[in-house]
Amino acid sequence: MNSPLSYVHPTGDSAWGTYLSQIDRVMPYLGPLARWAETLRRPKRALIVDVPIELDNGTVAHHEGYRVQHNLSRGPGKGGVRFHPDVTLEEVMALSAWMTIKNAAVNLPYGGAKGGVRVDPKRLSRGELERLTRRYTSEIGLLIGPTKDIPAPDVNTNGQIMAWMMDTYSVNTGSTATGVVTGKPVHLGGSLGRVKATGRGVFVTGREAARRIGLNLQGARVAVQGYGNVGGVAAQLFAEAGARLVAVQDHSGTLHREAGIDTHTLAAHVQAQGGVAGFPGASPLDGEAFWDTPCDILIPAALEGQISADRAGRLQARLLLEGANGPTVPEGDRILGERGVLVVPDVICNAGGVTVSYFEWVQDFSSFFWTEDEINVRLDKIMVDALARIWDVADLHRIPLRTAAFAVACERILMARQDRGLYP
Ligand SMILES: NC(=O)C1=CN([C@@H]2O[C@H](COP(=O)(O)OP(=O)(O)OC[C@H]3O[C@@H](n4cnc5c(N)ncnc54)[C@H](O)[C@@H]3O)[C@@H](O)[C@H]2O)C=CC1
Ligand SMILES: O=C(O)CCC(=O)C(=O)O
C-alpha cells in the first residue's frame, strides 16, 4: 500500500530517491530478513527546528534546521551536521540513512543520524556562526546526547563548531559532556587523527581496491572534486604514495596540470583564499571538462548527485572512490558498472571519519587517550577488514560493491531489528 507520507515516494535523482533505489537493489540478497526491510525506507524520527539568530546589524534572521535519526536498531544515532544553503529535510533524511548503512557496514555499534541547517555560513561573521551553532544545538537538544545521538562535522562544519556544540549541550544539561559530539579539538576531548580520518579512509580503501585490480599507485593520475576536509587529505595521501593530482575542482573553480599539482601548496592556497581558484601552480579548466580529464582514479569529495548518467558515460577513470556521500545517481551507477569502472561506494569508502569518531567517543567515555599511531593502525585494519568482507560478498553473488556493502550492512541492521522485536 502506498504511504500517504510524501517522502516515501520521491521523484527524480534526489538523494533520498537514490538511497531508496539502493535499498530496492539489495532486497534479493536479504532472504527472510527482507520481511523487516520496510523499516529502512523511512526515518525513525525527524525533527525540524527554527533557528533564529541576531545578526551583527541588529536584524533577526531565521534558518531552518534538521536532525534526523534514521535508524537506532544497533545503537545511538551517529552522523555529522552540515551547514549549506541547499540543505533540505529530504537531503538530511538520505544522509542519515547512509549513516545507518555505513555504521553497520564497518560494524560500529551505532544507528544512523544526520543534521543540517539551511544557511550559507560563508556569509556569517564568526559571532553569527557561533550564535547559529549554539541555538541549533539547543533546539536539537531534545534528541542528542552521548548515549542517544552524537553529531560530528560534515560540509562546512569543523572542530570549532563541535566545541560550541559540546559547550552548549553541557551548559544546558549541567555537566561537561565531551561524548555528545565527536570531531572536537584534541584539547577538548577530541581524538588525534580525526581531522584526517575520512580522507585517510578514502586512501586506504582506494589503496586496497587498486591493489586488487592491479592498478599501481606509483604514477597513477588522480582527479578530485572537493578540496576540503575529505578531498584535500585524500589527495595528499595519494600524492605521498606516488600518485599525481592532475585535476581538482571545488565551488570556486577547476584546475588541471598533467605533470601533477603540488597538494600541500594547494592546501595552503585553499586555506588562505577559501578555494582552489587562482592557484598559480596549475591551469584553469572549464568546469564540465573536469569529468572528461584522463585519469586513473576519480574521487568525488563534494556533494551528492555529481555523477549523472551523462558524466558516468564520459569519465575516464578505472577506479571511482566515493569520498562524498551519494555522489552517484542510480543511472550513473548502472552505466559505470557497464563500462567496467570499479566503484568503491561511499558507505565504505568514506567510513574512516565515523570510525575515528567512534574511537573518540570510546576515549571520551574511558577518559583514556590513544596515540595517533594507535588510531591510524586501528583505522587501517577496520577499513581493510570491512572492505575484504564486502568484496567476498560481491564475488559470491557477482554484484557491485555497493550492493554487497548494503547486503552486509542490512543483514546486521535487520537482525538487530528482528531480535529486538517491535513493541516497547
Ligand atoms: N567531514 C567528514 O568527516 C566526512 C565527510 N563526508 C562527505 O564528504 C563530502 C565533503 O565533505 P567535507 O570535505 O567534510 O566538506 P568541506 O566543507 O570540508 O569541503 C567541501 C568541499 O566541496 C566543495 N564544493 C562545494 N560545492 C561544490 C560544487 N558545487 N562543486 C564542486 N565542489 C564543491 C567545496 O569547495 C569544498 O572543497 C560530503 O559529501 C560529506 O558528506 C563523508 C564522511 C565524513
Ligand atoms: O564522524 C561522524 O560521526 C559522522 C561523519 C559523517 O557525517 C559521515 O560519515 O558522513
Short mmCIF file of C-alpha atoms and ligand atoms in Angstrom, two decimals:
data_model
loop_
_atom_site.label_atom_id
_atom_site.label_comp_id
_atom_site.label_asym_id
_atom_site.label_seq_id
_atom_site.Cartn_x
_atom_site.Cartn_y
_atom_site.Cartn_z
CA MET A 1 0.00 0.00 0.00
CA ASN A 2 1.29 3.45 -0.88
CA SER A 3 2.18 5.54 2.11
CA PRO A 4 0.47 8.93 2.49
CA LEU A 5 3.86 10.30 3.52
CA SER A 6 5.30 12.22 0.59
CA TYR A 7 8.89 11.40 1.49
CA VAL A 8 8.43 7.71 0.87
CA HIS A 9 7.99 8.20 -2.89
CA PRO A 10 10.32 10.95 -4.07
CA THR A 11 10.83 11.72 -7.74
CA GLY A 12 13.95 12.22 -9.82
CA ASP A 13 17.55 11.79 -8.75
CA SER A 14 17.10 13.31 -5.29
CA ALA A 15 19.43 11.96 -2.61
CA TRP A 16 16.53 10.20 -0.88
CA GLY A 17 15.41 8.70 -4.21
CA THR A 18 18.96 7.46 -4.80
CA TYR A 19 19.02 5.85 -1.35
CA LEU A 20 15.64 4.14 -1.88
CA SER A 21 16.77 2.68 -5.19
CA GLN A 22 19.87 1.30 -3.44
CA ILE A 23 17.58 -0.40 -0.92
CA ASP A 24 15.50 -1.86 -3.76
CA ARG A 25 18.63 -3.39 -5.28
CA VAL A 26 19.70 -5.15 -2.08
CA MET A 27 16.30 -6.78 -1.44
CA PRO A 28 17.01 -10.06 -3.33
CA TYR A 29 20.01 -10.70 -1.04
CA LEU A 30 18.24 -10.30 2.31
CA GLY A 31 16.49 -13.66 2.48
CA PRO A 32 13.88 -13.90 5.31
CA LEU A 33 15.18 -10.62 6.77
CA ALA A 34 13.52 -8.84 3.83
CA ARG A 35 10.37 -9.01 5.98
CA TRP A 36 11.84 -6.20 8.10
CA ALA A 37 13.27 -4.08 5.27
CA GLU A 38 10.44 -1.53 5.17
CA THR A 39 11.97 -0.05 8.33
CA LEU A 40 14.92 1.09 6.20
CA ARG A 41 12.64 3.02 3.84
CA ARG A 42 11.51 5.52 6.46
CA PRO A 43 13.36 7.55 9.10
CA LYS A 44 12.63 6.62 12.70
CA ARG A 45 12.20 10.28 13.61
CA ALA A 46 12.87 13.68 12.06
CA LEU A 47 12.98 17.00 13.91
CA ILE A 48 12.57 20.32 12.08
CA VAL A 49 13.71 23.33 14.07
CA ASP A 50 13.59 27.09 13.65
CA VAL A 51 16.99 28.67 14.34
CA PRO A 52 16.61 32.42 14.88
CA ILE A 53 19.75 34.50 15.43
CA GLU A 54 20.50 38.16 15.84
CA LEU A 55 22.81 39.35 13.04
CA ASP A 56 25.60 41.83 13.68
CA ASN A 57 23.49 44.60 12.09
CA GLY A 58 20.76 44.12 14.71
CA THR A 59 18.22 42.33 12.50
CA VAL A 60 16.92 38.84 13.24
CA ALA A 61 17.36 36.02 10.69
CA HIS A 62 15.58 32.66 10.80
CA HIS A 63 17.12 29.46 9.46
CA GLU A 64 15.56 26.03 9.07
CA GLY A 65 17.46 23.20 10.75
CA TYR A 66 17.01 19.45 11.00
CA ARG A 67 18.15 16.40 12.93
CA VAL A 68 17.02 13.07 11.51
CA GLN A 69 17.51 9.74 13.26
CA HIS A 70 17.07 7.21 10.51
CA ASN A 71 17.57 4.01 12.48
CA LEU A 72 18.62 3.22 16.05
CA SER A 73 18.40 -0.57 15.99
CA ARG A 74 22.14 -1.14 16.55
CA GLY A 75 22.94 1.74 18.90
CA PRO A 76 22.73 5.51 19.35
CA GLY A 77 22.39 7.77 16.33
CA LYS A 78 25.65 8.91 14.79
CA GLY A 79 26.34 11.30 11.94
CA GLY A 80 27.52 14.75 11.03
CA VAL A 81 25.98 18.21 10.81
CA ARG A 82 26.02 20.17 7.54
CA PHE A 83 25.70 23.95 7.14
CA HIS A 84 24.85 24.68 3.49
CA PRO A 85 22.34 26.86 1.60
CA ASP A 86 20.90 23.80 -0.22
CA VAL A 87 20.18 21.67 2.86
CA THR A 88 16.63 20.21 2.87
CA LEU A 89 14.79 17.72 5.06
CA GLU A 90 14.88 15.17 2.26
CA GLU A 91 18.64 15.54 1.84
CA VAL A 92 19.23 15.10 5.57
CA MET A 93 16.98 12.02 5.54
CA ALA A 94 19.18 10.48 2.84
CA LEU A 95 22.40 11.42 4.63
CA SER A 96 21.07 9.91 7.87
CA ALA A 97 20.08 6.70 6.07
CA TRP A 98 23.54 6.38 4.52
CA MET A 99 24.93 6.73 8.07
CA THR A 100 22.79 3.75 9.17
CA ILE A 101 24.23 1.66 6.33
CA LYS A 102 27.80 2.94 6.77
CA ASN A 103 27.95 2.34 10.51
CA ALA A 104 26.70 -1.21 10.01
CA ALA A 105 28.98 -1.84 7.01
CA VAL A 106 32.05 -1.21 9.20
CA ASN A 107 30.31 -2.81 12.19
CA LEU A 108 30.33 0.21 14.52
CA PRO A 109 27.77 -0.04 17.37
CA TYR A 110 25.68 2.86 16.07
CA GLY A 111 22.48 3.63 14.26
CA GLY A 112 22.37 6.41 11.68
CA ALA A 113 21.57 10.10 12.09
CA LYS A 114 22.43 13.38 10.40
CA GLY A 115 21.72 17.07 10.87
CA GLY A 116 21.83 20.25 8.91
CA VAL A 117 20.97 23.93 8.77
CA ARG A 118 19.97 25.70 5.57
CA VAL A 119 22.41 28.60 5.70
CA ASP A 120 25.43 29.90 3.83
CA PRO A 121 28.00 30.05 6.63
CA LYS A 122 30.44 31.93 4.39
CA ARG A 123 28.14 34.94 4.72
CA LEU A 124 28.13 34.89 8.53
CA SER A 125 30.61 36.59 10.86
CA ARG A 126 32.29 34.39 13.46
CA GLY A 127 29.90 35.71 16.12
CA GLU A 128 26.85 34.99 13.96
CA LEU A 129 28.16 31.47 13.23
CA GLU A 130 28.62 30.82 16.94
CA ARG A 131 25.10 32.05 17.75
CA LEU A 132 23.64 29.91 14.95
CA THR A 133 25.52 26.82 16.17
CA ARG A 134 24.51 27.31 19.80
CA ARG A 135 20.83 27.94 19.02
CA TYR A 136 20.69 24.93 16.66
CA THR A 137 22.30 22.76 19.36
CA SER A 138 19.77 23.88 21.96
CA GLU A 139 16.90 23.21 19.56
CA ILE A 140 18.05 19.65 18.76
CA GLY A 141 18.88 19.07 22.45
CA LEU A 142 15.65 17.04 22.59
CA LEU A 143 17.32 14.32 20.54
CA ILE A 144 21.07 14.41 21.06
CA GLY A 145 23.20 13.12 23.94
CA PRO A 146 26.27 10.91 24.50
CA THR A 147 24.15 7.75 24.63
CA LYS A 148 21.37 8.93 22.31
CA ASP A 149 22.71 10.64 19.21
CA ILE A 150 26.20 12.02 18.65
CA PRO A 151 26.77 14.69 15.96
CA ALA A 152 30.10 15.33 14.20
CA PRO A 153 31.49 17.55 11.41
CA ASP A 154 30.30 17.39 7.80
CA VAL A 155 30.30 20.00 5.00
CA ASN A 156 31.16 23.49 6.34
CA THR A 157 31.40 22.39 9.97
CA ASN A 158 34.61 21.73 11.90
CA GLY A 159 36.26 21.32 15.29
CA GLN A 160 35.36 24.84 16.45
CA ILE A 161 31.69 24.23 15.69
CA MET A 162 31.85 20.91 17.56
CA ALA A 163 33.41 22.75 20.54
CA TRP A 164 30.48 25.22 20.59
CA MET A 165 28.00 22.33 20.31
CA MET A 166 29.68 20.45 23.16
CA ASP A 167 29.73 23.58 25.33
CA THR A 168 26.07 24.46 24.62
CA TYR A 169 24.85 20.94 25.38
CA SER A 170 26.99 20.85 28.54
CA VAL A 171 25.69 24.21 29.79
CA ASN A 172 22.09 23.16 29.09
CA THR A 173 22.47 19.83 30.91
CA GLY A 174 24.68 20.98 33.78
CA SER A 175 27.81 18.88 33.30
CA THR A 176 30.65 18.72 30.81
CA ALA A 177 29.61 16.10 28.26
CA THR A 178 32.56 15.60 25.93
CA GLY A 179 30.93 12.50 24.41
CA VAL A 180 27.96 14.41 22.97
CA VAL A 181 29.84 15.27 19.75
CA THR A 182 32.95 13.97 18.01
CA GLY A 183 35.41 15.78 15.80
CA LYS A 184 36.20 18.14 18.68
CA PRO A 185 39.57 19.88 19.11
CA VAL A 186 42.07 17.49 20.72
CA HIS A 187 42.39 19.63 23.90
CA LEU A 188 38.60 19.29 24.45
CA GLY A 189 38.39 15.52 24.31
CA GLY A 190 38.89 15.20 20.56
CA SER A 191 40.87 12.35 19.07
CA LEU A 192 44.20 12.51 17.36
CA GLY A 193 43.74 11.57 13.71
CA ARG A 194 40.04 12.57 13.41
CA VAL A 195 40.65 15.57 11.15
CA LYS A 196 42.38 13.41 8.54
CA ALA A 197 40.41 10.22 9.18
CA THR A 198 37.86 10.43 6.35
CA GLY A 199 40.48 11.26 3.73
CA ARG A 200 42.72 8.55 5.17
CA GLY A 201 39.89 6.02 4.90
CA VAL A 202 39.35 7.01 1.26
CA PHE A 203 43.06 6.43 0.69
CA VAL A 204 43.09 3.06 2.49
CA THR A 205 40.08 1.67 0.61
CA GLY A 206 41.48 3.11 -2.63
CA ARG A 207 44.88 1.55 -2.00
CA GLU A 208 43.27 -1.86 -1.36
CA ALA A 209 40.95 -1.64 -4.38
CA ALA A 210 43.84 -0.54 -6.62
CA ARG A 211 45.93 -3.50 -5.44
CA ARG A 212 43.10 -5.92 -6.18
CA ILE A 213 42.65 -4.63 -9.76
CA GLY A 214 46.39 -4.34 -10.45
CA LEU A 215 46.49 -0.53 -10.57
CA ASN A 216 49.89 0.76 -9.46
CA LEU A 217 49.61 3.91 -7.34
CA GLN A 218 53.10 4.97 -8.37
CA GLY A 219 52.46 7.50 -11.14
CA ALA A 220 48.67 6.94 -11.09
CA ARG A 221 46.70 10.03 -12.18
CA VAL A 222 44.14 11.25 -9.63
CA ALA A 223 41.29 13.75 -10.12
CA VAL A 224 39.47 15.13 -7.07
CA GLN A 225 36.23 17.10 -6.78
CA GLY A 226 36.17 18.98 -3.47
CA TYR A 227 39.37 20.08 -1.77
CA GLY A 228 38.00 20.31 1.76
CA ASN A 229 38.45 18.01 4.71
CA VAL A 230 37.91 14.82 2.70
CA GLY A 231 39.22 15.60 -0.79
CA GLY A 232 42.23 17.62 0.35
CA VAL A 233 43.51 14.94 2.72
CA ALA A 234 42.84 12.08 0.28
CA ALA A 235 44.74 13.94 -2.47
CA GLN A 236 47.72 14.49 -0.17
CA LEU A 237 47.85 10.82 0.89
CA PHE A 238 47.68 9.61 -2.72
CA ALA A 239 50.45 12.07 -3.65
CA GLU A 240 52.58 10.73 -0.76
CA ALA A 241 52.04 7.21 -2.19
CA GLY A 242 53.48 8.32 -5.54
CA ALA A 243 50.30 9.24 -7.42
CA ARG A 244 49.87 12.65 -9.05
CA LEU A 245 46.92 15.02 -8.76
CA VAL A 246 46.11 16.00 -12.36
CA ALA A 247 42.76 17.77 -11.85
CA VAL A 248 40.88 19.36 -8.99
CA GLN A 249 37.53 21.12 -8.75
CA ASP A 250 35.77 22.93 -5.95
CA HIS A 251 33.00 25.54 -5.61
CA SER A 252 35.40 28.27 -6.72
CA GLY A 253 36.88 26.73 -9.89
CA THR A 254 38.62 23.88 -11.70
CA LEU A 255 42.36 23.30 -12.25
CA HIS A 256 44.42 20.96 -14.41
CA ARG A 257 48.11 20.04 -14.62
CA GLU A 258 49.15 16.81 -16.33
CA ALA A 259 52.54 16.80 -14.59
CA GLY A 260 50.82 16.92 -11.20
CA ILE A 261 49.61 19.65 -8.82
CA ASP A 262 51.51 20.14 -5.56
CA THR A 263 48.92 19.05 -3.00
CA HIS A 264 50.47 20.79 0.03
CA THR A 265 50.90 24.16 -1.69
CA LEU A 266 47.33 23.86 -2.97
CA ALA A 267 46.08 23.13 0.57
CA ALA A 268 47.82 26.28 1.82
CA HIS A 269 46.26 28.28 -1.04
CA VAL A 270 42.76 26.94 -0.21
CA GLN A 271 43.30 27.76 3.46
CA ALA A 272 44.26 31.35 2.60
CA GLN A 273 41.87 32.05 -0.31
CA GLY A 274 38.87 29.84 0.52
CA GLY A 275 39.05 27.82 -2.71
CA VAL A 276 41.28 26.46 -5.46
CA ALA A 277 40.59 29.35 -7.91
CA GLY A 278 43.62 31.47 -8.63
CA PHE A 279 46.16 28.82 -7.64
CA PRO A 280 49.27 29.65 -9.67
CA GLY A 281 50.62 26.08 -9.87
CA ALA A 282 48.04 24.77 -12.41
CA SER A 283 45.92 25.95 -15.35
CA PRO A 284 42.23 26.81 -15.07
CA LEU A 285 39.89 24.32 -16.77
CA ASP A 286 36.25 24.55 -17.83
CA GLY A 287 34.09 23.03 -15.05
CA GLU A 288 32.40 20.38 -17.18
CA ALA A 289 35.75 19.34 -18.75
CA PHE A 290 36.80 18.11 -15.29
CA TRP A 291 34.70 14.98 -15.88
CA ASP A 292 36.49 14.12 -19.16
CA THR A 293 40.00 14.54 -17.76
CA PRO A 294 42.12 11.46 -18.43
CA CYS A 295 42.85 9.91 -15.02
CA ASP A 296 43.12 6.53 -13.31
CA ILE A 297 41.36 7.38 -10.05
CA LEU A 298 38.46 9.81 -9.65
CA ILE A 299 37.44 10.98 -6.17
CA PRO A 300 34.17 12.91 -5.88
CA ALA A 301 34.51 14.53 -2.43
CA ALA A 302 32.00 17.39 -2.52
CA LEU A 303 28.21 16.97 -2.72
CA GLU A 304 25.55 14.46 -3.79
CA GLY A 305 24.35 13.77 -7.32
CA GLN A 306 27.51 14.81 -9.15
CA ILE A 307 27.92 11.69 -11.31
CA SER A 308 24.94 11.88 -13.63
CA ALA A 309 24.31 9.36 -16.40
CA ASP A 310 25.99 11.73 -18.85
CA ARG A 311 29.15 12.17 -16.74
CA ALA A 312 29.27 8.43 -15.98
CA GLY A 313 29.35 7.79 -19.72
CA ARG A 314 32.27 10.17 -20.20
CA LEU A 315 34.57 9.82 -17.26
CA GLN A 316 37.93 8.18 -17.90
CA ALA A 317 38.89 6.64 -14.56
CA ARG A 318 39.27 2.90 -13.83
CA LEU A 319 38.57 3.40 -10.14
CA LEU A 320 35.98 5.71 -8.58
CA LEU A 321 36.35 6.39 -4.86
CA GLU A 322 33.24 7.94 -3.33
CA GLY A 323 34.63 10.34 -0.73
CA ALA A 324 31.35 12.28 -0.79
CA ASN A 325 28.04 10.83 0.38
CA GLY A 326 25.74 9.93 -2.50
CA PRO A 327 27.80 11.38 -5.37
CA THR A 328 26.47 8.90 -7.97
CA VAL A 329 22.86 8.82 -9.18
CA PRO A 330 21.36 5.35 -9.86
CA GLU A 331 21.52 5.59 -13.66
CA GLY A 332 25.11 6.81 -13.44
CA ASP A 333 25.90 3.84 -11.22
CA ARG A 334 24.43 1.44 -13.77
CA ILE A 335 26.46 2.99 -16.61
CA LEU A 336 29.70 2.84 -14.60
CA GLY A 337 29.05 -0.86 -13.99
CA GLU A 338 28.52 -1.48 -17.70
CA ARG A 339 31.71 0.41 -18.53
CA GLY A 340 33.74 -1.66 -16.04
CA VAL A 341 34.61 1.25 -13.75
CA LEU A 342 35.13 -0.08 -10.23
CA VAL A 343 33.15 1.99 -7.71
CA VAL A 344 34.13 1.86 -4.04
CA PRO A 345 30.85 3.12 -2.58
CA ASP A 346 30.53 5.95 -0.05
CA VAL A 347 29.21 3.69 2.70
CA ILE A 348 32.61 2.02 2.97
CA CYS A 349 34.94 4.46 1.17
CA ASN A 350 34.29 7.45 3.46
CA ALA A 351 33.67 5.46 6.66
CA GLY A 352 37.09 6.37 8.08
CA GLY A 353 35.68 9.56 9.62
CA VAL A 354 32.95 7.92 11.63
CA THR A 355 35.33 5.11 12.59
CA VAL A 356 37.70 7.55 14.27
CA SER A 357 34.65 9.36 15.68
CA TYR A 358 33.83 6.05 17.33
CA PHE A 359 37.39 5.89 18.71
CA GLU A 360 36.92 9.45 20.03
CA TRP A 361 33.64 8.54 21.74
CA VAL A 362 35.21 5.45 23.35
CA GLN A 363 38.20 7.52 24.52
CA ASP A 364 35.87 10.19 25.99
CA PHE A 365 33.91 7.58 27.94
CA SER A 366 37.05 5.97 29.34
CA SER A 367 38.98 9.28 29.70
CA PHE A 368 41.99 7.45 28.31
CA PHE A 369 43.52 8.69 25.09
CA TRP A 370 45.40 6.81 22.37
CA THR A 371 48.40 7.84 20.28
CA GLU A 372 47.96 8.88 16.65
CA ASP A 373 49.78 5.73 15.55
CA GLU A 374 47.35 3.55 17.51
CA ILE A 375 44.43 5.38 15.90
CA ASN A 376 45.79 5.05 12.36
CA VAL A 377 46.72 1.37 12.72
CA ARG A 378 43.26 0.50 14.10
CA LEU A 379 41.57 2.60 11.40
CA ASP A 380 43.56 0.86 8.66
CA LYS A 381 42.64 -2.58 10.00
CA ILE A 382 38.92 -1.83 10.32
CA MET A 383 38.76 -0.40 6.80
CA VAL A 384 40.76 -3.25 5.22
CA ASP A 385 38.73 -5.94 7.01
CA ALA A 386 35.39 -4.29 6.17
CA LEU A 387 36.30 -3.93 2.51
CA ALA A 388 37.51 -7.56 2.35
CA ARG A 389 34.21 -8.82 3.76
CA ILE A 390 32.22 -6.72 1.27
CA TRP A 391 34.47 -7.84 -1.59
CA ASP A 392 33.83 -11.51 -0.71
CA VAL A 393 30.06 -10.96 -0.77
CA ALA A 394 30.35 -9.12 -4.11
CA ASP A 395 32.33 -12.02 -5.58
CA LEU A 396 29.93 -14.62 -4.16
CA HIS A 397 26.82 -13.05 -5.71
CA ARG A 398 28.56 -11.33 -8.66
CA ILE A 399 27.16 -7.98 -7.59
CA PRO A 400 28.66 -4.47 -7.37
CA LEU A 401 30.50 -3.45 -4.20
CA ARG A 402 27.66 -1.04 -3.36
CA THR A 403 25.01 -3.76 -3.32
CA ALA A 404 27.39 -6.02 -1.40
CA ALA A 405 28.05 -3.30 1.20
CA PHE A 406 24.30 -2.80 1.58
CA ALA A 407 23.80 -6.58 1.90
CA VAL A 408 26.39 -6.85 4.70
CA ALA A 409 25.03 -3.78 6.48
CA CYS A 410 21.32 -4.54 6.08
CA GLU A 411 21.79 -8.06 7.42
CA ARG A 412 23.32 -6.62 10.60
CA ILE A 413 20.66 -3.91 10.97
CA LEU A 414 17.70 -6.18 10.27
CA MET A 415 18.99 -8.96 12.56
CA ALA A 416 19.04 -6.37 15.33
CA ARG A 417 15.56 -5.18 14.36
CA GLN A 418 14.23 -8.73 14.33
CA ASP A 419 15.80 -9.71 17.66
CA ARG A 420 14.70 -6.54 19.44
CA GLY A 421 11.07 -7.01 18.30
CA LEU A 422 8.54 -4.33 17.57
CA TYR A 423 6.87 -3.48 20.89
CA PRO A 424 8.15 -1.44 23.83
N1 LIG B 1 33.98 15.52 7.09
C1 LIG B 1 33.81 14.21 7.26
O1 LIG B 1 34.33 13.61 8.19
C2 LIG B 1 33.00 13.42 6.27
C3 LIG B 1 32.50 13.99 5.10
N2 LIG B 1 31.87 13.19 4.19
C4 LIG B 1 31.35 13.73 2.95
O2 LIG B 1 32.43 14.24 2.15
C5 LIG B 1 31.95 15.32 1.35
C6 LIG B 1 32.83 16.53 1.59
O3 LIG B 1 32.79 16.85 2.98
P1 LIG B 1 33.94 17.69 3.70
O4 LIG B 1 35.21 17.52 2.98
O5 LIG B 1 33.85 17.38 5.14
O6 LIG B 1 33.39 19.17 3.50
P2 LIG B 1 34.22 20.52 3.40
O7 LIG B 1 33.26 21.58 3.74
O8 LIG B 1 35.49 20.42 4.16
O9 LIG B 1 34.59 20.58 1.85
C7 LIG B 1 33.61 20.57 0.86
C8 LIG B 1 34.29 20.74 -0.48
O10 LIG B 1 33.31 20.64 -1.52
C9 LIG B 1 33.48 21.72 -2.41
N3 LIG B 1 32.23 22.04 -3.10
C10 LIG B 1 31.10 22.54 -2.55
N4 LIG B 1 30.19 22.77 -3.52
C11 LIG B 1 30.76 22.36 -4.67
C12 LIG B 1 30.33 22.36 -6.02
N5 LIG B 1 29.11 22.78 -6.36
N6 LIG B 1 31.18 21.89 -6.97
C13 LIG B 1 32.42 21.47 -6.64
N7 LIG B 1 32.88 21.47 -5.38
C14 LIG B 1 32.06 21.91 -4.42
C15 LIG B 1 33.94 22.85 -1.53
O11 LIG B 1 34.54 23.88 -2.29
C16 LIG B 1 34.95 22.12 -0.64
O12 LIG B 1 36.19 21.96 -1.30
C17 LIG B 1 30.47 15.49 1.71
O13 LIG B 1 29.70 14.71 0.84
C18 LIG B 1 30.40 14.90 3.12
O14 LIG B 1 29.11 14.48 3.47
C19 LIG B 1 31.74 11.85 4.38
C20 LIG B 1 32.21 11.26 5.51
C21 LIG B 1 32.78 12.01 6.59
O1 LIG B 2 32.04 11.22 12.28
C1 LIG B 2 30.83 11.05 12.29
O2 LIG B 2 30.20 10.77 13.28
C2 LIG B 2 29.99 11.15 11.03
C3 LIG B 2 30.68 11.64 9.82
C4 LIG B 2 29.67 11.79 8.73
O3 LIG B 2 28.80 12.63 8.81
C5 LIG B 2 29.69 10.90 7.59
O4 LIG B 2 30.35 9.85 7.63
O5 LIG B 2 29.02 11.21 6.58
#
